[in-house]
Coordinates of C-alpha atoms and ligand atoms in Angstrom, one line a residue:
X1 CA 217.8 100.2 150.4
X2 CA 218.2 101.0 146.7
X3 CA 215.4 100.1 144.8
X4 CA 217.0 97.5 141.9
X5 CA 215.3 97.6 138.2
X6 CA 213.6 94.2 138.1
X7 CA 211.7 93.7 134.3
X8 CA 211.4 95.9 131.4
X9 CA 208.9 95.2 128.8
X10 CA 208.1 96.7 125.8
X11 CA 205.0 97.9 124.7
X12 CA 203.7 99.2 121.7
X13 CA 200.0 100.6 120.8
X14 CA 198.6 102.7 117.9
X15 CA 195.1 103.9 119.6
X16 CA 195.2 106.9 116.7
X17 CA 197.0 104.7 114.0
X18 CA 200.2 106.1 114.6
X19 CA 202.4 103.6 116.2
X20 CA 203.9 104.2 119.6
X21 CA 206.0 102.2 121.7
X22 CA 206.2 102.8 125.1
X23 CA 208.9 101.2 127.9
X24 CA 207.7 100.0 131.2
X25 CA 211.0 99.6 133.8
X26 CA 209.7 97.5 137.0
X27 CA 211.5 97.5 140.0
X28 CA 212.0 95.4 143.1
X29 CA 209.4 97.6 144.7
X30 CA 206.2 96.7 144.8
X31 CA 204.0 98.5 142.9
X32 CA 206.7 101.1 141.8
X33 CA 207.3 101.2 138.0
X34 CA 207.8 104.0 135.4
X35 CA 206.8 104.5 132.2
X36 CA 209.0 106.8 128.9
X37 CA 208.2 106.9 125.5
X38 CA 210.7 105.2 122.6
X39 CA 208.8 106.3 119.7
X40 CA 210.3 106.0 116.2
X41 CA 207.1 105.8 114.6
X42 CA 208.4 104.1 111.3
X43 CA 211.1 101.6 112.9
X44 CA 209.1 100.8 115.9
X45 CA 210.3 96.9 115.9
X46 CA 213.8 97.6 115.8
X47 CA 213.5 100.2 118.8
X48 CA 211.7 97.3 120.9
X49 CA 214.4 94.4 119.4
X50 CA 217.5 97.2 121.1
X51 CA 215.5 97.5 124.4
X52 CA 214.4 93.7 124.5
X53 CA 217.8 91.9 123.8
X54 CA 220.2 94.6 124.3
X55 CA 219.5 97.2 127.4
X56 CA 217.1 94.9 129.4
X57 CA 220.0 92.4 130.0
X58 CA 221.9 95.4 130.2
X59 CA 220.3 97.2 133.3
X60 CA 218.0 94.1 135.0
X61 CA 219.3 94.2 138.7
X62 CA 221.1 98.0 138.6
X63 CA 220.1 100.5 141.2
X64 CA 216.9 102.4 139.1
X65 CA 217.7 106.0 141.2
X66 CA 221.3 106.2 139.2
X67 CA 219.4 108.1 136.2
X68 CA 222.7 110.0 135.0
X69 CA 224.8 106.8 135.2
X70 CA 222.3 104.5 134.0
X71 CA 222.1 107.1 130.8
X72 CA 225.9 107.4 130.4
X73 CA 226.4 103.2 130.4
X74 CA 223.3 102.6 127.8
X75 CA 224.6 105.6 125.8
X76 CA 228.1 104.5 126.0
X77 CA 226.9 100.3 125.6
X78 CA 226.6 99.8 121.6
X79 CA 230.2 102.3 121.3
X80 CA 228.4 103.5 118.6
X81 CA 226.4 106.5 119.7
X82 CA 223.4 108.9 118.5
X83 CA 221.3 106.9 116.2
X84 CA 217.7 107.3 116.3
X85 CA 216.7 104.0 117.0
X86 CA 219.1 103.5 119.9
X87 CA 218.3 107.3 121.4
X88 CA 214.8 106.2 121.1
X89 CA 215.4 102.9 123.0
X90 CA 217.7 104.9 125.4
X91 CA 214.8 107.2 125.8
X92 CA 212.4 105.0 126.6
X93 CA 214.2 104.0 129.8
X94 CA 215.3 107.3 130.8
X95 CA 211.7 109.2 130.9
X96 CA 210.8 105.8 132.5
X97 CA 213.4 106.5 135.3
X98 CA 212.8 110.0 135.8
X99 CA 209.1 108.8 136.2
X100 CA 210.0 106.4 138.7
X101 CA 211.5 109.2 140.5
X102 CA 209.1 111.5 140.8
X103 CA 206.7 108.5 142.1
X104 CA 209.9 107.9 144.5
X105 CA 210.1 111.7 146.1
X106 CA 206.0 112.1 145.8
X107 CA 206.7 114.6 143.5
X108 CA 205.9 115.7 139.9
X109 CA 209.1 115.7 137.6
X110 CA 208.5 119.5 137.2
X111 CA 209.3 119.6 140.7
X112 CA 212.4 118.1 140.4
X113 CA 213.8 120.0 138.1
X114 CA 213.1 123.2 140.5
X115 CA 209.4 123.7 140.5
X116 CA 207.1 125.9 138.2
X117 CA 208.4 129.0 136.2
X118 CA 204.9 129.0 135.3
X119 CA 201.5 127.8 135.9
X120 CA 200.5 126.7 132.2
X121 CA 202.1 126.0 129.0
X122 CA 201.1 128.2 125.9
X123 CA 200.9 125.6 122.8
X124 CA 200.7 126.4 119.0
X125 CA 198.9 124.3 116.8
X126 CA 198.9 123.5 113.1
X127 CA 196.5 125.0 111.0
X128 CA 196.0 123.8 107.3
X129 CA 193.7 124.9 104.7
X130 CA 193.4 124.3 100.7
X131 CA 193.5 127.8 100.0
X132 CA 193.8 130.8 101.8
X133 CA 189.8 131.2 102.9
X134 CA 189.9 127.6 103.9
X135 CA 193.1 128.1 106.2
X136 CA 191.9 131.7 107.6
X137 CA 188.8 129.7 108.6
X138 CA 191.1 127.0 110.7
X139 CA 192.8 129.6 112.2
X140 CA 189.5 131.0 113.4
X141 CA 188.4 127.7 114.8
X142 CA 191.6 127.4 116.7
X143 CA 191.6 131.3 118.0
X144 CA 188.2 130.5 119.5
X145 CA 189.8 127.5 121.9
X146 CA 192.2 130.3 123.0
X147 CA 195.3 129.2 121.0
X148 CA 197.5 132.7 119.8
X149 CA 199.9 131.0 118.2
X150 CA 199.3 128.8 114.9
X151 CA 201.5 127.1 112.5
X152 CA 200.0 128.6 108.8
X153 CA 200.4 125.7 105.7
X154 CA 198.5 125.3 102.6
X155 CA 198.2 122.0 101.5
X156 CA 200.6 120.0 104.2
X157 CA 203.8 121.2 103.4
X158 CA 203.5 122.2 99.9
X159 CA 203.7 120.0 96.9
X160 CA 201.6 117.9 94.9
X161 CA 199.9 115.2 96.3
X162 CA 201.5 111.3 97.0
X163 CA 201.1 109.5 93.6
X164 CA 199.9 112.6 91.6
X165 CA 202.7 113.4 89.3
X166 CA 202.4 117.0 88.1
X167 CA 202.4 117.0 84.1
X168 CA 205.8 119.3 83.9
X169 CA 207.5 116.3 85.6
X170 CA 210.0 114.5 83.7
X171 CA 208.5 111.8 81.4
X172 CA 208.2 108.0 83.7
X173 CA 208.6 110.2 86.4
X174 CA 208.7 108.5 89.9
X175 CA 206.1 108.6 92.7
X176 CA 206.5 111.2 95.6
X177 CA 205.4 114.6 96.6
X178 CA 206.4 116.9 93.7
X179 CA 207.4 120.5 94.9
X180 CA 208.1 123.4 93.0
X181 CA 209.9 125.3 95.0
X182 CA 210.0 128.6 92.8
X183 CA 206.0 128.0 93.0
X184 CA 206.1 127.0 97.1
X185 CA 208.4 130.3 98.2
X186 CA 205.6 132.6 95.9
X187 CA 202.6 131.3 96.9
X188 CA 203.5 131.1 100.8
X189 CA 204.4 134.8 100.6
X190 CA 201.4 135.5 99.6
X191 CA 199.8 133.3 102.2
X192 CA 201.3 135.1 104.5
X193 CA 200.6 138.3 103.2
X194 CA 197.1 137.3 103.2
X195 CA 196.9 136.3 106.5
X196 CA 198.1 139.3 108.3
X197 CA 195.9 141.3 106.0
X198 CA 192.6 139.5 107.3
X199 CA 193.4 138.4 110.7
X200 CA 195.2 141.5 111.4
X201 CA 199.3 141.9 113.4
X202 CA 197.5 140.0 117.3
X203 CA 198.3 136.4 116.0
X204 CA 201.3 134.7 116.6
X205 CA 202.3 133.2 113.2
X206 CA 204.6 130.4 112.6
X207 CA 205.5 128.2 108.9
X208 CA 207.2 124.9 108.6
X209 CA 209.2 124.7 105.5
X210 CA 210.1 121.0 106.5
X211 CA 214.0 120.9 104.8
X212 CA 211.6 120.9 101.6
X213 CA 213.6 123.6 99.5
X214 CA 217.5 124.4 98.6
X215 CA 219.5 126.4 101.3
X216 CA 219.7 129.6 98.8
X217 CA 215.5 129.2 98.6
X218 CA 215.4 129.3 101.9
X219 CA 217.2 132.2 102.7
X220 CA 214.9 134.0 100.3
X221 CA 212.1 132.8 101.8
X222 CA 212.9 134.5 105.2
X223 CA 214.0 137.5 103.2
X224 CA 210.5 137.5 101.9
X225 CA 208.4 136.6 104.8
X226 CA 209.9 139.5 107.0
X227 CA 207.0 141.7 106.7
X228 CA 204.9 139.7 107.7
X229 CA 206.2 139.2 111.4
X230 CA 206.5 135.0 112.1
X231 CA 207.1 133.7 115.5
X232 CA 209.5 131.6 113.5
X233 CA 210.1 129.9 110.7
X234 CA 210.7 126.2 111.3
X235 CA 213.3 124.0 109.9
X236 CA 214.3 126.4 106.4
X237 CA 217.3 123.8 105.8
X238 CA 218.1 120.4 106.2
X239 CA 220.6 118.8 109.2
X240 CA 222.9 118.6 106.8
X241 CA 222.9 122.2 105.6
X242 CA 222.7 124.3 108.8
X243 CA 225.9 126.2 108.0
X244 CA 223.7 128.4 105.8
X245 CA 221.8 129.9 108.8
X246 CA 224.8 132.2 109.0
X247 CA 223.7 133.5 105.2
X248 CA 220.0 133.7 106.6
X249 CA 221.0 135.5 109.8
X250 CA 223.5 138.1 107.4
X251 CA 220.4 138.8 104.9
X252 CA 216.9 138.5 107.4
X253 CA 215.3 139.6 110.9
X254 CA 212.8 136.3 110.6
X255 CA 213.3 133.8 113.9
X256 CA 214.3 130.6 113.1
X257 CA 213.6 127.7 114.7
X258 CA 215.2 124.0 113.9
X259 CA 215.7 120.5 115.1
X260 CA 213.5 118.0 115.0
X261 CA 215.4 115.6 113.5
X262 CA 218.5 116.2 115.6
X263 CA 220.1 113.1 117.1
X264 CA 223.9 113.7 118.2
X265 CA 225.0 117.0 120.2
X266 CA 227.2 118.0 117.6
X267 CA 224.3 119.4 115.5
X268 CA 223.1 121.4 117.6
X269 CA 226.2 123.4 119.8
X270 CA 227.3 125.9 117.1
X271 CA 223.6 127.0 116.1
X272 CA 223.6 127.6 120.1
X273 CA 226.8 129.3 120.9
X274 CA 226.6 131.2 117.6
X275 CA 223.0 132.5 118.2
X276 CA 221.9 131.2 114.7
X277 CA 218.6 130.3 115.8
X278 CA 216.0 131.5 118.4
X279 CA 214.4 128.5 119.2
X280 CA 215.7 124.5 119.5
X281 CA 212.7 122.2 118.9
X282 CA 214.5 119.0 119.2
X283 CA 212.1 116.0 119.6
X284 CA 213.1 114.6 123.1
X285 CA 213.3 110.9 122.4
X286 CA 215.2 111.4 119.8
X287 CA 218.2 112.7 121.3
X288 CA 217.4 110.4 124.4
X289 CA 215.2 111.3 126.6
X290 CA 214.6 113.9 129.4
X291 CA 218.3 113.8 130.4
X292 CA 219.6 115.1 127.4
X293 CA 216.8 117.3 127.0
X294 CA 217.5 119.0 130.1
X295 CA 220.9 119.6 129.7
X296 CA 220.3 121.1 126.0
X297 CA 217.4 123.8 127.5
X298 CA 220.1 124.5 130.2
X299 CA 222.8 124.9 127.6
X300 CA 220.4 126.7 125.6
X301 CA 219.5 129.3 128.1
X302 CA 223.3 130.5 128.5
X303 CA 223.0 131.6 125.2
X304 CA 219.1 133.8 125.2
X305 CA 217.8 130.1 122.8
X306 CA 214.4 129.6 123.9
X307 CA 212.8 126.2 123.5
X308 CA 210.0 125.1 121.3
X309 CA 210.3 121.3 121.7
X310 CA 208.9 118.8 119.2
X311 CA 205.2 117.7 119.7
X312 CA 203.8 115.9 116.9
X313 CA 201.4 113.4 117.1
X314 CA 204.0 110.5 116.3
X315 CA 205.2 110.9 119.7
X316 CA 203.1 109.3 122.5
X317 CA 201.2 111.1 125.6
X318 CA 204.2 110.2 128.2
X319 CA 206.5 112.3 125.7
X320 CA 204.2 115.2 125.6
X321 CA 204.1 114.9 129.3
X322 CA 208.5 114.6 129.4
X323 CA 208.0 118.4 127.3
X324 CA 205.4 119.7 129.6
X325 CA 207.1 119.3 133.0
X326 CA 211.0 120.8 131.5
X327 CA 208.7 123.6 129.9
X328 CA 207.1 124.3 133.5
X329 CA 210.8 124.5 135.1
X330 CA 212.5 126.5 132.0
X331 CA 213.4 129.8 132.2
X332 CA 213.7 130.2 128.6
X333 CA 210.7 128.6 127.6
X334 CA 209.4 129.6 124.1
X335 CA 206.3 128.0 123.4
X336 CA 205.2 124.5 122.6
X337 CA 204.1 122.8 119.5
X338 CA 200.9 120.9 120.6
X339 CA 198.9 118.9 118.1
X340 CA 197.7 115.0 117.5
X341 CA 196.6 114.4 120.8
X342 CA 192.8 115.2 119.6
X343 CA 191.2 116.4 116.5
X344 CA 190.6 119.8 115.3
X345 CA 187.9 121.2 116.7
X346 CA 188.0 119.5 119.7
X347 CA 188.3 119.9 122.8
X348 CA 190.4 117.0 124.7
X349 CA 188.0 117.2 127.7
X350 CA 185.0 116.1 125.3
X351 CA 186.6 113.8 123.8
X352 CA 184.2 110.6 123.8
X353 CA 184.2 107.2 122.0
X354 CA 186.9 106.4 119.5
X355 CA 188.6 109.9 119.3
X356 CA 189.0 109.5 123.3
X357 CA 190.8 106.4 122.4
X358 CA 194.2 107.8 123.5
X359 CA 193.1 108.9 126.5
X360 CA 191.7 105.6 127.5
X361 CA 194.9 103.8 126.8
X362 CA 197.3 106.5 128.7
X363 CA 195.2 108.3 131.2
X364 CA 196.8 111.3 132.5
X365 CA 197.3 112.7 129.7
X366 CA 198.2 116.7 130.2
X367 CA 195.4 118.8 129.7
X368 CA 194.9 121.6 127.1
X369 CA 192.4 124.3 128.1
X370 CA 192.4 127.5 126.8
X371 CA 195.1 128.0 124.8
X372 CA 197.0 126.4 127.2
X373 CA 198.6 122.9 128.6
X374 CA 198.5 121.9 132.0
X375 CA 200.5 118.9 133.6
X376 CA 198.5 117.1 136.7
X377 CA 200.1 116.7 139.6
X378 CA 200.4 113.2 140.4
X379 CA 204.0 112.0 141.2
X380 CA 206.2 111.4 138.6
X381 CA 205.3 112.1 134.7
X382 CA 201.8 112.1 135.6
X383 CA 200.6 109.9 132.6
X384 CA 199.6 106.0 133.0
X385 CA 199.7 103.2 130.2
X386 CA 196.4 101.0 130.6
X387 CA 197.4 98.0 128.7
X388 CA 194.2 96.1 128.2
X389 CA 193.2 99.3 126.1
X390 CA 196.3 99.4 124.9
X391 CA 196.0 95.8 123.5
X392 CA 193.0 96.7 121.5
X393 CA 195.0 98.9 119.6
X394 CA 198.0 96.5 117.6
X395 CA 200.5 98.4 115.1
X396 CA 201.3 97.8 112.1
X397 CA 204.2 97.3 110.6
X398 CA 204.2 98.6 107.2
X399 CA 207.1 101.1 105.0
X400 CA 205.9 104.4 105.5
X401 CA 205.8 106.3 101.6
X402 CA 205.1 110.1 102.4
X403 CA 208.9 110.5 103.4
X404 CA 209.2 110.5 99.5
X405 CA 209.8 114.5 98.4
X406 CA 210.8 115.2 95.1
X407 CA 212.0 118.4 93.2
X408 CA 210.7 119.5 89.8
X409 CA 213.1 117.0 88.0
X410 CA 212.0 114.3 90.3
X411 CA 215.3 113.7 92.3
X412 CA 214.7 113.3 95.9
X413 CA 214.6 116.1 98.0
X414 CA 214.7 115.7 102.3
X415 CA 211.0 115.1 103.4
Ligands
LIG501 MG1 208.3 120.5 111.9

């Protein structure tokens, strides 16, 4: 007997402040329900309104084992396709199903996608720092929990502060982040070159320039950082601007790593095919969930791409789950971006009080321990949603501002 999709609810909690919504399909089975993550963190009510009033009717009664079909009809539903907010909804349901799944077979996803390539998942994690003995000092503090790898900034991702306009900006100037960009490429060079030269060549380094400068800057900027040996350097140039990686790949030897903002396929197939970058860190929701995800690391392994998927902390616990069991089964893992789930300096297994919080509300949560992350192996994602906890924790719905960059001149540059 099939088992039939019976309700699906929507429900969103923001146990850290960041708002997550999370999609709970019940079936006809008693008992038997799975859980994905629809997180657009700053449209979170029009992700819920598209699952609510548009794929609930849609797929109330359907056989809940038909993930691939079930995928192809919401995908296919709206004829318009690869919008964030409807990948997001899609998304939601999908990691849901392949939850269901795994609780179906007894199995953790992981295993469904052909068992463990290996036994834990190396993470990076982000370490900032006002100035360079601030940010050597982070680095430390991570080094000592057993991380190798760690995402180097100074000051976020560069720029003045929200609402502090710099004095050579243009007179009535508006408010953003003002970035220099002349100033940015300079001073992370020397970051960089100060980094190596105190923590020495062991550490894995990686830099997130965030789409924040011109193409041309960027391909100057890899030029530049060469010496000094990155892991990657993460997103260089906007979505819209990815035909300059074959400039970057003609003039440096840096890895490159983009795409987390990708939403349609399209974006991603040349950089593949044409090797023009060494890792794809797409954000898994936002192209749709696991089944899209899988079939992008699959693609991406004919081609020597290694993965370094998305993990922010706008993205809840059953995404960084969804990541954690393709990164067990993928051959051409890379490494994992792991941050938001606790604070710095802390351990998730102490976490206590408020900053255990998320880990009240989703318990399950995959475990980081020494420099590594671990899935458990309970069937399906592994991760629960406690929604009494999660009920203590409303969002809010307010217009995000920090997605304002802006360039010397005070034109708008991509966040
Ligand atoms: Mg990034």
């Amino acid at each position: 007997m099939a088992v039939k999709i019976q309700n699906i609810r929507v429900i969103c909690t923001a146990p850290e402040g960041i708002n997550l919504v999370v999609v709970k399909v019940e079936t006809d089975e008693p008992g038997l329900y799975g859980l994905g993550c629809a997180t657009f963190a700053y449209r979170h009510l029009a992700v819920k309104l598209v699952v609510e009033e548009y794929l609930k009717p849609l797929l109330i009664g359907r056989c809940a084992e038909d993930i691939e079909d079930l995928w192809q009809l919401m995908h296919q539903n709206g004829y318009w396709r690869n919008g964030p907010v409807e990948n997001n909804a899609i998304s939601g349901v999908d990691m849901a199903l392949w939850d269901i799944k795994g609780k179906m077979a007894n199995m953790p996803v992981y295993q469904l996608f052909g068992g463990k390539c290996r036994e834990g998942i190396p993470v990076y994690r982000h370490a900032d720092g006002r100035d360079l003995n601030e940010l050597c000092e982070n680095i430390q503090r991570f080094r000592e929990m057993g991380i190798t790898a760690i995402r180097c900034q100074c000051g976020g991702y560069g720029g003045e502060s929200f609402g502090q306009t710099p004095p050579w900006a243009p007179v009535g100037a508006k408010p953003g982040v003002y970035l220099d960009s002349r100033k940015y490429i300079r001073d992370t060079v020397k970051l960089f070159e100060g980094i190596r030269s105190r923590l020495g060549e062991e550490i894995q380094l990686v830099h997130d320039v965030h789409e924040r400068i011109a193409p041309g800057e960027a391909v100057k900027l890899a030029k530049e950082l060469e010496p000094f040996d990155l892991l990657f350097l993460e997103d260089p140039v906007s979505i819209e601007q990815t035909g300059w990686l074959r400039r970057l790949r003609e003039q440096s030897m840096t890895p490159i790593a983009e795409g987390e903002l990708f939403n349609n396929p399209r974006e991603w197939k040349t950089l593949i095919t044409e090797r023009l970058i060494d890792f794809i860190r797409v954000h898994i929701s936002q192209i749709g969930g696991i089944t899209p995800a899988r079939k992008l690391q699959i693609f991406a392994e004919q081609f020597g791409v290694r993965t370094a998927w998305h993990g922010p902390g706008d993205m809840s616990p059953l995404a960084h789950a969804a990541n954690i069991h393709i990164d067990l089964a993928a051959p051409n893992f890379g490494v994992q971006e792991w941050s938001g789930i606790e604070p710095p300096n802390f351990v998730i297994q102490e976490l206590k009080g408020p900053h255990g919080a998320l880990l009240e509300v989703f318990p399950g949560l995959p475990e980081f321990k020494d420099g590594y992350v671990y899935a458990n192996d309970k069937p399906g994602l592994g991760v629960d949603l406690n929604e009494k906890e999660a009920e203590k924790y409303p969002c809010e719905n307010v217009v995000t501002t920090w997605t304002q960059t802006r360039r010397r001149d005070g034109a708008l540059q991509t966040p």
